[in-house]
């Protein structure tokens, strides 16, 4: 039977992180796949739960979580109810959160301990996952989905100047209509850790087997990001999914019981890669 266990962990600065693990209870000690969501994402977005079920049905434990400063709360897990936390997020915070999640998966404090994990990172979570894979050999295989290739070029230079002067900028969320604040401490984090947070430099150092997937119809993160990553690490298996957008057909809310065809292609390709 497919089951889902829910946990709450203490993330960076003591902020809570909701975690769920989907698995087939007939399979003992199944390998663990960790999914790291992207910017303005959360673990229960759109198709994420259907993807978790798909992996569980194919013999994996699938762990998803909310980064501690993604703006959701335990009481409001699918709404950006804590914009103060969102405003204080940094890439170093997300790396700290991901370390906590891997500790949880491998430590056996709440779930059966894993000897290592597979890591899937989407979009901004892909950039974080690339860096973490260099730093943590508990990650046995890496999958990036529509990953960014840099934290540095996500906004025009003139916006960065204004951002530093004002100490905050507001990012529109088209889905919710919210103006989501980001403090300039995010830029300070980049200034303090230029080598660690350089995705392409870190990509060259990834030693684990790596599946790099990107759609050629992605309007949010152009295919050129994946091409840059592939050029930095030619050992990574690079697959362009023709017709795929940023979420491979997913949306939020997603009211259909079946995964979109392109997302099924993604899942099948990843599972084949993990079973090699």
CSV table of N, CA and C in Angstrom, one decimal, residues 110-174:
chain,number,residue,atom,x,y,z
A,110,UNK,N,13.6,9.7,12.1
A,110,UNK,CA,12.2,9.7,11.9
A,110,UNK,C,11.7,8.6,10.9
A,111,UNK,N,12.6,8.2,10.0
A,111,UNK,CA,12.3,7.2,9.0
A,111,UNK,C,13.5,6.3,9.0
A,112,UNK,N,13.3,5.1,8.3
A,112,UNK,CA,14.4,4.1,8.3
A,112,UNK,C,15.6,4.7,7.6
A,113,UNK,N,16.7,4.6,8.2
A,113,UNK,CA,17.9,5.3,7.8
A,113,UNK,C,18.3,4.8,6.4
A,114,UNK,N,18.7,5.7,5.5
A,114,UNK,CA,19.3,5.4,4.2
A,114,UNK,C,20.8,5.5,4.2
A,115,UNK,N,21.4,4.7,3.4
A,115,UNK,CA,22.9,4.8,3.4
A,115,UNK,C,23.4,5.9,2.5
A,116,UNK,N,22.5,6.4,1.7
A,116,UNK,CA,22.7,7.5,0.8
A,116,UNK,C,21.4,7.9,0.1
A,117,UNK,N,21.4,9.0,-0.6
A,117,UNK,CA,20.2,9.5,-1.2
A,117,UNK,C,20.4,9.9,-2.7
A,118,UNK,N,19.3,9.9,-3.4
A,118,UNK,CA,19.3,10.4,-4.7
A,118,UNK,C,18.6,11.8,-4.6
A,119,UNK,N,19.1,12.8,-5.4
A,119,UNK,CA,18.6,14.2,-5.2
A,119,UNK,C,18.1,14.7,-6.5
A,120,UNK,N,16.9,15.2,-6.5
A,120,UNK,CA,16.3,15.9,-7.6
A,120,UNK,C,16.1,17.4,-7.3
A,121,UNK,N,16.6,18.3,-8.1
A,121,UNK,CA,16.4,19.7,-7.8
A,121,UNK,C,15.8,20.4,-9.0
A,122,UNK,N,14.7,21.1,-8.7
A,122,UNK,CA,14.0,21.8,-9.8
A,122,UNK,C,14.3,23.3,-9.8
A,123,UNK,N,14.7,23.9,-10.9
A,123,UNK,CA,14.8,25.3,-11.1
A,123,UNK,C,15.9,25.9,-10.2
A,124,UNK,N,15.5,26.8,-9.3
A,124,UNK,CA,16.5,27.3,-8.3
A,124,UNK,C,17.0,26.2,-7.4
A,125,UNK,N,16.1,25.2,-7.1
A,125,UNK,CA,16.4,24.1,-6.3
A,125,UNK,C,17.5,23.2,-7.0
A,126,UNK,N,17.5,23.3,-8.3
A,126,UNK,CA,18.5,22.6,-9.1
A,126,UNK,C,19.9,23.2,-8.8
A,127,UNK,N,20.0,24.5,-8.8
A,127,UNK,CA,21.3,25.2,-8.5
A,127,UNK,C,21.8,24.8,-7.1
A,128,UNK,N,20.9,24.8,-6.2
A,128,UNK,CA,21.2,24.5,-4.8
A,128,UNK,C,21.7,23.0,-4.7
A,129,UNK,N,21.0,22.1,-5.5
A,129,UNK,CA,21.3,20.7,-5.5
A,129,UNK,C,22.7,20.4,-6.1
A,130,UNK,N,23.0,21.2,-7.1
A,130,UNK,CA,24.4,21.0,-7.8
A,130,UNK,C,25.5,21.3,-6.7
A,131,UNK,N,25.3,22.4,-6.0
A,131,UNK,CA,26.3,22.8,-5.0
A,131,UNK,C,26.4,21.8,-3.9
A,132,UNK,N,25.2,21.3,-3.5
A,132,UNK,CA,25.2,20.4,-2.4
A,132,UNK,C,25.8,19.0,-2.8
A,133,UNK,N,25.6,18.7,-4.0
A,133,UNK,CA,26.2,17.4,-4.5
A,133,UNK,C,27.7,17.4,-4.4
A,134,UNK,N,28.3,18.6,-4.6
A,134,UNK,CA,29.8,18.7,-4.5
A,134,UNK,C,30.2,18.6,-3.1
A,135,UNK,N,29.4,19.1,-2.2
A,135,UNK,CA,29.8,19.1,-0.7
A,135,UNK,C,29.4,17.9,0.1
A,136,UNK,N,28.6,17.0,-0.5
A,136,UNK,CA,28.0,15.9,0.4
A,136,UNK,C,28.1,14.6,-0.4
A,137,UNK,N,28.9,13.7,0.0
A,137,UNK,CA,29.0,12.4,-0.8
A,137,UNK,C,27.9,11.4,-0.4
A,138,UNK,N,27.0,11.8,0.5
A,138,UNK,CA,25.9,11.0,0.8
A,138,UNK,C,24.9,11.0,-0.4
A,139,UNK,N,25.0,12.0,-1.2
A,139,UNK,CA,24.2,12.1,-2.5
A,139,UNK,C,24.9,11.2,-3.5
A,140,UNK,N,24.2,10.2,-3.9
A,140,UNK,CA,24.7,9.1,-4.8
A,140,UNK,C,24.5,9.4,-6.2
A,141,UNK,N,23.4,10.0,-6.6
A,141,UNK,CA,23.1,10.5,-7.9
A,141,UNK,C,22.3,11.8,-7.9
A,142,UNK,N,22.5,12.6,-8.9
A,142,UNK,CA,21.9,13.9,-9.0
A,142,UNK,C,21.1,14.0,-10.3
A,143,UNK,N,19.9,14.6,-10.1
A,143,UNK,CA,19.0,14.9,-11.2
A,143,UNK,C,18.6,16.3,-11.1
A,144,UNK,N,18.9,17.1,-12.2
A,144,UNK,CA,18.4,18.5,-12.2
A,144,UNK,C,17.4,18.6,-13.3
A,145,UNK,N,16.3,19.4,-13.0
A,145,UNK,CA,15.2,19.6,-13.8
A,145,UNK,C,15.0,21.1,-14.0
A,146,UNK,N,15.1,21.5,-15.2
A,146,UNK,CA,15.0,23.0,-15.5
A,146,UNK,C,15.8,23.8,-14.6
A,147,UNK,N,17.0,23.4,-14.4
A,147,UNK,CA,17.9,24.1,-13.4
A,147,UNK,C,18.4,25.4,-13.9
A,148,UNK,N,18.6,26.4,-13.0
A,148,UNK,CA,19.3,27.6,-13.4
A,148,UNK,C,20.8,27.3,-13.4
A,149,UNK,N,21.5,28.1,-14.2
A,149,UNK,CA,23.0,28.0,-14.2
A,149,UNK,C,23.7,29.0,-13.4
A,150,UNK,N,23.0,30.0,-12.9
A,150,UNK,CA,23.6,31.0,-12.1
A,150,UNK,C,22.6,31.7,-11.2
A,151,UNK,N,23.1,32.1,-10.0
A,151,UNK,CA,22.3,32.9,-9.1
A,151,UNK,C,22.5,34.4,-9.3
A,152,UNK,N,23.5,34.7,-10.2
A,152,UNK,CA,24.0,36.1,-10.3
A,152,UNK,C,23.2,36.9,-11.4
A,153,UNK,N,22.6,36.2,-12.4
A,153,UNK,CA,22.1,36.9,-13.5
A,153,UNK,C,20.6,36.7,-13.6
A,154,UNK,N,19.9,36.7,-12.5
A,154,UNK,CA,18.5,36.5,-12.5
A,154,UNK,C,17.7,37.8,-12.5
A,155,UNK,N,18.4,38.9,-12.5
A,155,UNK,CA,17.8,40.2,-12.5
A,155,UNK,C,18.7,41.2,-13.2
A,156,UNK,N,18.1,42.2,-13.8
A,156,UNK,CA,18.9,43.3,-14.5
A,156,UNK,C,19.8,44.0,-13.5
A,157,UNK,N,20.9,44.5,-14.0
A,157,UNK,CA,21.9,45.2,-13.2
A,157,UNK,C,21.3,46.5,-12.5
A,158,UNK,N,20.4,47.2,-13.3
A,158,UNK,CA,19.8,48.4,-12.7
A,158,UNK,C,18.9,48.0,-11.5
A,159,UNK,N,18.2,46.9,-11.6
A,159,UNK,CA,17.4,46.4,-10.4
A,159,UNK,C,18.3,46.1,-9.2
A,160,UNK,N,19.4,45.5,-9.4
A,160,UNK,CA,20.3,45.2,-8.3
A,160,UNK,C,20.8,46.5,-7.6
A,161,UNK,N,21.1,47.5,-8.4
A,161,UNK,CA,21.5,48.8,-7.8
A,161,UNK,C,20.4,49.3,-6.9
A,162,UNK,N,19.2,49.4,-7.4
A,162,UNK,CA,18.1,49.9,-6.6
A,162,UNK,C,17.8,49.0,-5.4
A,163,UNK,N,18.0,47.7,-5.6
A,163,UNK,CA,17.8,46.7,-4.5
A,163,UNK,C,18.7,47.0,-3.4
A,164,UNK,N,20.0,47.2,-3.7
A,164,UNK,CA,21.0,47.4,-2.6
A,164,UNK,C,20.7,48.8,-1.9
A,165,UNK,N,20.3,49.8,-2.7
A,165,UNK,CA,20.0,51.1,-2.1
A,165,UNK,C,18.8,51.0,-1.1
A,166,UNK,N,17.8,50.4,-1.6
A,166,UNK,CA,16.5,50.3,-0.8
A,166,UNK,C,16.5,49.2,0.3
A,167,UNK,N,17.4,48.2,0.1
A,167,UNK,CA,17.4,47.1,1.1
A,167,UNK,C,16.4,46.0,0.8
A,168,UNK,N,15.5,46.2,-0.1
A,168,UNK,CA,14.5,45.3,-0.4
A,168,UNK,C,13.9,45.5,-1.8
A,169,UNK,N,13.5,44.4,-2.5
A,169,UNK,CA,12.7,44.6,-3.7
A,169,UNK,C,11.5,43.7,-3.6
A,170,UNK,N,10.5,43.9,-4.5
A,170,UNK,CA,9.3,43.1,-4.4
A,170,UNK,C,9.2,42.3,-5.7
A,171,UNK,N,9.0,41.0,-5.6
A,171,UNK,CA,8.9,40.1,-6.7
A,171,UNK,C,7.4,39.8,-6.9
A,172,UNK,N,6.8,40.1,-8.1
A,172,UNK,CA,5.4,39.8,-8.3
A,172,UNK,C,5.1,38.3,-8.4
A,173,UNK,N,4.1,37.8,-7.8
A,173,UNK,CA,3.7,36.4,-8.0
A,173,UNK,C,2.4,36.5,-8.8
A,174,UNK,N,2.5,36.1,-10.1
A,174,UNK,CA,1.4,36.2,-11.0
A,174,UNK,C,0.2,35.3,-10.5
